[in-house]
Short mmCIF file of C-alpha atoms in Angstrom, two decimals:
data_model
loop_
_atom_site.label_atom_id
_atom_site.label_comp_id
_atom_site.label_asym_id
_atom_site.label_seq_id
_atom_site.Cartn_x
_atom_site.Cartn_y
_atom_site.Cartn_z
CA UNK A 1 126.79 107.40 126.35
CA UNK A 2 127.10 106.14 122.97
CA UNK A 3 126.12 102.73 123.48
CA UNK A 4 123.11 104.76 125.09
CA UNK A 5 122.55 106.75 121.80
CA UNK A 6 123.27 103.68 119.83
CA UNK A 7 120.46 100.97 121.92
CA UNK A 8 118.38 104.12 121.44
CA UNK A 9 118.26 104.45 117.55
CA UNK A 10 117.93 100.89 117.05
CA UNK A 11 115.04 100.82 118.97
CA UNK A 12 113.68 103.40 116.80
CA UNK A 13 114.73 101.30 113.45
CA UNK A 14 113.24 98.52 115.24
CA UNK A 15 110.03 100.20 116.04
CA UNK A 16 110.33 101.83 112.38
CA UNK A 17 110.60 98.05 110.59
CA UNK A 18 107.84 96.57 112.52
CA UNK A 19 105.30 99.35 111.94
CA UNK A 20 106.67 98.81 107.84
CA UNK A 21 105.71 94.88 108.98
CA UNK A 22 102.16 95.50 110.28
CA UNK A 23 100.97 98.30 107.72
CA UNK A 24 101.95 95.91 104.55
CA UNK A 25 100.82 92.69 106.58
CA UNK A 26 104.25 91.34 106.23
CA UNK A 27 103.36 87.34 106.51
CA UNK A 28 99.95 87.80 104.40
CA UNK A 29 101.99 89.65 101.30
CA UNK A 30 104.94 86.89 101.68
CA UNK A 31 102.38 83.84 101.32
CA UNK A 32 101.35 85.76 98.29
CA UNK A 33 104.65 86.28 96.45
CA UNK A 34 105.22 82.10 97.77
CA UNK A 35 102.28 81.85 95.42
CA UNK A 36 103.41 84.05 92.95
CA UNK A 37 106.75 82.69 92.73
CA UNK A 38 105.02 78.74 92.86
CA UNK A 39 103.30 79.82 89.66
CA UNK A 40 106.29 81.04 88.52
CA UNK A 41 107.62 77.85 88.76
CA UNK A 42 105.28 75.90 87.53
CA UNK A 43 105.11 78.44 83.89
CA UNK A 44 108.38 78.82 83.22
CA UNK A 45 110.46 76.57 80.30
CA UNK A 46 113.86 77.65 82.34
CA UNK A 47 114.27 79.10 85.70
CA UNK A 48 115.78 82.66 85.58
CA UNK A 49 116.55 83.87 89.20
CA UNK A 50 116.61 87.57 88.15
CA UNK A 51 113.22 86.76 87.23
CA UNK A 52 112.03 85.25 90.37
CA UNK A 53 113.77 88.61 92.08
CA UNK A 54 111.93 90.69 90.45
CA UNK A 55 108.51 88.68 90.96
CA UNK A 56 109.20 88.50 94.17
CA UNK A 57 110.43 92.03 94.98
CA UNK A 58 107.19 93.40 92.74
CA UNK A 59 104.46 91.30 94.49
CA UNK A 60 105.42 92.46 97.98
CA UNK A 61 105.18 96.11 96.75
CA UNK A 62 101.83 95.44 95.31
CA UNK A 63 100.23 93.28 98.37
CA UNK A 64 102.12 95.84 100.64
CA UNK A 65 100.54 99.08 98.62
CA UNK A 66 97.03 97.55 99.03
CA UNK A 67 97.02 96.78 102.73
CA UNK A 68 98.64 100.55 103.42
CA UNK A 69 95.55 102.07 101.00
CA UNK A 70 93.37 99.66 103.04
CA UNK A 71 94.48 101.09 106.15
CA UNK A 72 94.21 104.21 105.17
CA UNK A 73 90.74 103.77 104.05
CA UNK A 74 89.53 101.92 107.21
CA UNK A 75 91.53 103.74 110.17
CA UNK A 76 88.78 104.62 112.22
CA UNK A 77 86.76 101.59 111.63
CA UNK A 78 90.62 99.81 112.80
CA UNK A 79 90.19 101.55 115.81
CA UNK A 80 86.92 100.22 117.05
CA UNK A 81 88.10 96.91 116.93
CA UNK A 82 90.60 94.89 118.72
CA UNK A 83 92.20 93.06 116.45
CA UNK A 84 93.10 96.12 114.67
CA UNK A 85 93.57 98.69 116.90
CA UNK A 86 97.23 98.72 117.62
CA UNK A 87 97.72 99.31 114.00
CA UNK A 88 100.23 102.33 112.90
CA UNK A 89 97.92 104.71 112.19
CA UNK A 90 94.90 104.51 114.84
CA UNK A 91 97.73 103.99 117.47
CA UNK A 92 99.03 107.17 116.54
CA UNK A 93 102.79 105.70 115.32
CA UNK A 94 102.09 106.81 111.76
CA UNK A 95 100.16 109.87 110.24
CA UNK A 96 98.04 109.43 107.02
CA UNK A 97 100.03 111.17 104.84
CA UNK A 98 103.42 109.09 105.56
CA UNK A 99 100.83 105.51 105.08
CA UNK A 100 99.80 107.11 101.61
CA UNK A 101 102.94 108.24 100.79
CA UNK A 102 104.87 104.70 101.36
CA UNK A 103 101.79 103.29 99.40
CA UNK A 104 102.29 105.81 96.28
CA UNK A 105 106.44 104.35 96.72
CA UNK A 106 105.38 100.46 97.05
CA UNK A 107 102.52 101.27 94.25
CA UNK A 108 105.41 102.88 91.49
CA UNK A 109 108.20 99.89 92.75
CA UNK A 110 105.71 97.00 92.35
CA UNK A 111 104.52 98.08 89.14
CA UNK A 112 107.64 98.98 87.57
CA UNK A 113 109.16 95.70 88.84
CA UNK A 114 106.60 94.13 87.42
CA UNK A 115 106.09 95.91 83.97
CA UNK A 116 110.51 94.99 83.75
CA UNK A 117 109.22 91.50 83.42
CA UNK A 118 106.63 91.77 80.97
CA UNK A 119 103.14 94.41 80.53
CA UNK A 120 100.66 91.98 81.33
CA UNK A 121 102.30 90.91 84.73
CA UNK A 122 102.18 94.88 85.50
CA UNK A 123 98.49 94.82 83.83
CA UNK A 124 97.51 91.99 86.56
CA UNK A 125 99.14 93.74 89.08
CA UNK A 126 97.60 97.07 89.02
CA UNK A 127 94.13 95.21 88.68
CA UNK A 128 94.61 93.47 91.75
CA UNK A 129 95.52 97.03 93.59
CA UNK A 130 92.36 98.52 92.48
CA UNK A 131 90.07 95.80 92.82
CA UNK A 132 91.59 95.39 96.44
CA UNK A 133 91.57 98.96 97.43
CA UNK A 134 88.66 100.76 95.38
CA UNK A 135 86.08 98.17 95.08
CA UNK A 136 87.11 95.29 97.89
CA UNK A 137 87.27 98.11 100.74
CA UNK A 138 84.24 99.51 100.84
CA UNK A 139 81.98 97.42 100.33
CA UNK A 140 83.01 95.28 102.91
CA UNK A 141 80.73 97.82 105.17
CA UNK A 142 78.32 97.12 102.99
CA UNK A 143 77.25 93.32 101.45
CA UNK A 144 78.74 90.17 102.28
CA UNK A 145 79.30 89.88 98.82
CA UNK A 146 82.50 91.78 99.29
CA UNK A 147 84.35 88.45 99.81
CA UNK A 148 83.41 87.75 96.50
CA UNK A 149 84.97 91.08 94.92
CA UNK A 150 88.04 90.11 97.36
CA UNK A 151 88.41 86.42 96.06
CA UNK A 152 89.44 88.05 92.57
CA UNK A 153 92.94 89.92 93.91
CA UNK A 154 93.34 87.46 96.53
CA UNK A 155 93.16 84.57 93.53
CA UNK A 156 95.72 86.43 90.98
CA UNK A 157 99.03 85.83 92.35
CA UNK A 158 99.08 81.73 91.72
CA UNK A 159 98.19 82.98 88.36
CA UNK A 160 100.61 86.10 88.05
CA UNK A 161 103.75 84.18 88.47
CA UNK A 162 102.83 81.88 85.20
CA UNK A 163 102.28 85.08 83.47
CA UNK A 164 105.31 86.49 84.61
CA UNK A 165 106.90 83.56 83.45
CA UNK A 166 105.48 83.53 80.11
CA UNK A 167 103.97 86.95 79.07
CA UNK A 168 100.97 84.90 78.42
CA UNK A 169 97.27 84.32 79.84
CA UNK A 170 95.29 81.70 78.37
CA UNK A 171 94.24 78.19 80.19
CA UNK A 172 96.91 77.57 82.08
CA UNK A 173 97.09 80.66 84.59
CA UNK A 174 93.05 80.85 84.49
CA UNK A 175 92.91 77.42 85.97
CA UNK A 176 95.66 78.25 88.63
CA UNK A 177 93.45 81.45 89.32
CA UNK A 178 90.17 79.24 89.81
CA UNK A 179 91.86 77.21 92.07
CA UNK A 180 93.09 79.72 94.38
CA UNK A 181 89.60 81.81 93.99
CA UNK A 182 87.44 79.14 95.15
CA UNK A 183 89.99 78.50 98.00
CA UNK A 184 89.43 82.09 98.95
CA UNK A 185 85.83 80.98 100.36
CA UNK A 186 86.41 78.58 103.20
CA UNK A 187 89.38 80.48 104.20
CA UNK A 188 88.45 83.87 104.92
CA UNK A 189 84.81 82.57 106.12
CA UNK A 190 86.74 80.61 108.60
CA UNK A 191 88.40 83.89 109.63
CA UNK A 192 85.38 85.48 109.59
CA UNK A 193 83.40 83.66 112.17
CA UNK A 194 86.30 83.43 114.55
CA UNK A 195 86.46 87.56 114.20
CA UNK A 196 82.44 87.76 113.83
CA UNK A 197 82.32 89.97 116.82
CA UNK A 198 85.03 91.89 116.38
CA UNK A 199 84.28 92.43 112.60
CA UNK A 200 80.99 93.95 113.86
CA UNK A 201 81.80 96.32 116.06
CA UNK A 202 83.69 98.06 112.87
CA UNK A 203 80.93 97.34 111.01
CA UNK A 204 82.52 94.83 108.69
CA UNK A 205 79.43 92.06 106.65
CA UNK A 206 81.93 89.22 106.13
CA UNK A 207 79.97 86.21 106.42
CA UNK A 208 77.77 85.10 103.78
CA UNK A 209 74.48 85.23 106.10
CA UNK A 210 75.52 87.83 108.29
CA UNK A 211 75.41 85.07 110.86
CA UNK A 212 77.24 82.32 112.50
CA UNK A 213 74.61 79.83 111.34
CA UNK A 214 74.06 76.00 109.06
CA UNK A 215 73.19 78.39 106.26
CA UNK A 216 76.90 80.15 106.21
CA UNK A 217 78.90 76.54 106.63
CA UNK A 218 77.23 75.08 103.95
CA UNK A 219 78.41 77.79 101.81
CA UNK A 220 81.67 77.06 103.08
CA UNK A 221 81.30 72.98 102.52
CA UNK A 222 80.50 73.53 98.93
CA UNK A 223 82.76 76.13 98.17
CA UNK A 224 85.99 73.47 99.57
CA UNK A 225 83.98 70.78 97.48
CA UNK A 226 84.81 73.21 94.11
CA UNK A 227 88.31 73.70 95.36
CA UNK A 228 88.52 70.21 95.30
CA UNK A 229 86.97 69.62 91.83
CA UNK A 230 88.75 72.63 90.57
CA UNK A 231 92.33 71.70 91.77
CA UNK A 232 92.57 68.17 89.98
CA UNK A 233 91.36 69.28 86.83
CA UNK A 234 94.51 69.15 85.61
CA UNK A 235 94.60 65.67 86.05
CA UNK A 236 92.38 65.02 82.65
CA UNK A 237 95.07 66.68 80.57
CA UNK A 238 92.58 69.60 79.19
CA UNK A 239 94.45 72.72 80.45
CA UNK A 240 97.11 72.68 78.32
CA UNK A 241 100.65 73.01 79.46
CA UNK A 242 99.39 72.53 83.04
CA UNK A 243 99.50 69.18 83.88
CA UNK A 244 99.42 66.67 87.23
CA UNK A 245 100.03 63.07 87.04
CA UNK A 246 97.64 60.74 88.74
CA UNK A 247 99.75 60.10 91.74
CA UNK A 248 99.67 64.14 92.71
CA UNK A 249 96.66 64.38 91.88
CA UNK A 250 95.43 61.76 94.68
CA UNK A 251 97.52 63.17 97.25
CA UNK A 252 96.00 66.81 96.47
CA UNK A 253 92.56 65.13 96.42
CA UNK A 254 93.23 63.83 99.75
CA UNK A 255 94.78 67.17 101.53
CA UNK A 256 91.54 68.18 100.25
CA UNK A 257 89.62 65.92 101.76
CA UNK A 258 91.09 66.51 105.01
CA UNK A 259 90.03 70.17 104.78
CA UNK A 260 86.90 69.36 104.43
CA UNK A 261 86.42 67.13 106.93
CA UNK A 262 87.41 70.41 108.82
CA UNK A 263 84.34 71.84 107.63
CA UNK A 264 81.92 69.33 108.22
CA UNK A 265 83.18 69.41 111.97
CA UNK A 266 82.29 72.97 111.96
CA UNK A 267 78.99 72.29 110.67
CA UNK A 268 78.41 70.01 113.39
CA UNK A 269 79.91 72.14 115.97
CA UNK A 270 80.08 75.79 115.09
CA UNK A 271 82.02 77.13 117.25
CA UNK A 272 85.43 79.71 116.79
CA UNK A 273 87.71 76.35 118.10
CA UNK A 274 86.31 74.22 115.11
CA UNK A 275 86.62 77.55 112.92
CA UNK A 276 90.06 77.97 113.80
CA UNK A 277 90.55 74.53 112.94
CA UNK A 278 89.40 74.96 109.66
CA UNK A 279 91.01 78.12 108.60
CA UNK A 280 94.91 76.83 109.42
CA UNK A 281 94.07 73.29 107.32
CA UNK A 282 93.24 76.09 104.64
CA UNK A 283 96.54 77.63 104.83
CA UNK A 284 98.08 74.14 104.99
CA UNK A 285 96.37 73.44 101.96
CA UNK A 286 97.17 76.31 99.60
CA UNK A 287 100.78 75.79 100.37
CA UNK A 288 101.11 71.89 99.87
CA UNK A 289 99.22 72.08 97.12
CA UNK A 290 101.47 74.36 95.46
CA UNK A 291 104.45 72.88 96.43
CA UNK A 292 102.78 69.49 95.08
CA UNK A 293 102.51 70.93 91.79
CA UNK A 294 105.69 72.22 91.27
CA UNK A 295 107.21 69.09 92.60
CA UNK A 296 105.29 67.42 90.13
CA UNK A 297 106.60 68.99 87.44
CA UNK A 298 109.75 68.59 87.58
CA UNK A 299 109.67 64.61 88.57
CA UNK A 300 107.75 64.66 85.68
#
């Protein structure tokens, strides 16, 4: 009977953790404090691990806050489409008051982990929330340029882990914030026109056209062409304590280049295989290239 009870309630937890999982979109908010803590990394004069804790502990609040407002926000449009539907709160497994109320917790943690490391980290923070939740959200019913208004959040953690490191914003963190904004672009336009139809039927404008077309991968070729540009830069020794020797700089240059060979074979092809394609050589790409550049640093 009690190993009954006892299989019973841990099914429950289970159930309980994975819902937590899906309504702060676990793996999307870890890549983000990976970024966060890369840019950590790469600001820093000395490593403090309490630091990196509290980064760490902060940015998953925030990202996790965002995606439970966004939910929130968008249940019924989550409902119409398939992708989406099995969510917490259109499948019923969570009510709209408990989603807000775990996002009000995760909002007051993640800021107040933040602010213990310095106010502008907090400031950055509580910028990317909004923008994310008030601005981001409903307008992607609305223009394509939501992506846009998206890039900006999705491009502050590689920058809020330098700042967290320093308590200071000038070159350095706005170049690690171009790089990941432009690198926004091909990514979640990849995503897009795999999930074109299902997008749709919740009403969602993601791509730049509104349409699968030459028009929309072009956008995406010269957006991974900027990336490119962007992510070298420091290279030329202009962005101040940011700096990549030649050698890391080639090798970036060339992941690069293999991305967007992904995206001329979706210009050729368009279809959702090539997309697919292209969107995991993104994800490769943000994450090598980070882990280049803090490598880099410290051979250097």
């Amino acid at each position: 009977m009690k190993t009954a009870v006892g299989s019973e309630r841990e099914g429950a937890l289970a159930l309980i953790f994975a819902d937590f999982k899906e309504i702060t979109k676990a793996r999307l908010a870890i890549s983000v404090v990976f970024s966060s803590i890369a840019g950590y990394f790469l600001g820093a004069y000395e490593v403090q691990w309490g630091q990196v804790l509290l980064l760490a502990f902060g940015g998953y609040c925030m990202v996790g806050a965002s995606n439970a407002y966004n939910q929130v926000i968008e249940k019924d449009l989550d409902a119409l489409m398939k992708r989406t539907k099995n969510r917490p709160i259109p499948a019923g497994r969570m009510t709209v008051n408990m989603a807000m109320i775990l996002a009000v917790v995760l909002t007051i943690l993640g800021i107040l982990s933040l602010y213990l490391l310095n106010p502008k980290t907090a400031m950055f923070g509580a910028i990317s929330i909004f923008l994310y939740t008030s601005v981001y959200t409903p307008l992607k019913t609305i223009t394509p340029l939501a992506v846009f208004v998206g890039a900006i959040p999705g491009a502050i953690p590689f920058m809020l882990g330098w700042v967290a490191a320093t308590d200071d914003f000038g070159i350095e963190p706005g170049t690690l914030f171009m790089i990941q904004f432009f690198w926004q672009f091909p990514h979640f336009w990849a995503l897009g026109w795999m999930l074109n139809d299902d997008y749709a039927a919740g009403g969602f404008k993601m791509l730049p056209t509104g349409k699968k077309d030459a028009a929309t991968v072009l956008q995406i070729i010269m957006y991974t062409i900027w990336m490119m540009a962007v992510s070298i830069i420091p290279v030329y020794g202009i962005t101040g304590r940011l700096k990549l020797s030649v050698v890391a700089a080639v090798i970036i240059f060339i992941m690069g280049a293999v991305m967007l060979g992904f995206a001329l074979q979706l210009y050729r092809k368009r279809d959702n295989v090539s997309a697919r394609k292209l969107m995991l050589a993104s994800v490769s790409y943000i994450t090598l290239m980070q882990i280049v550049y803090v490598i880099d640093k410290f051979l250097a």
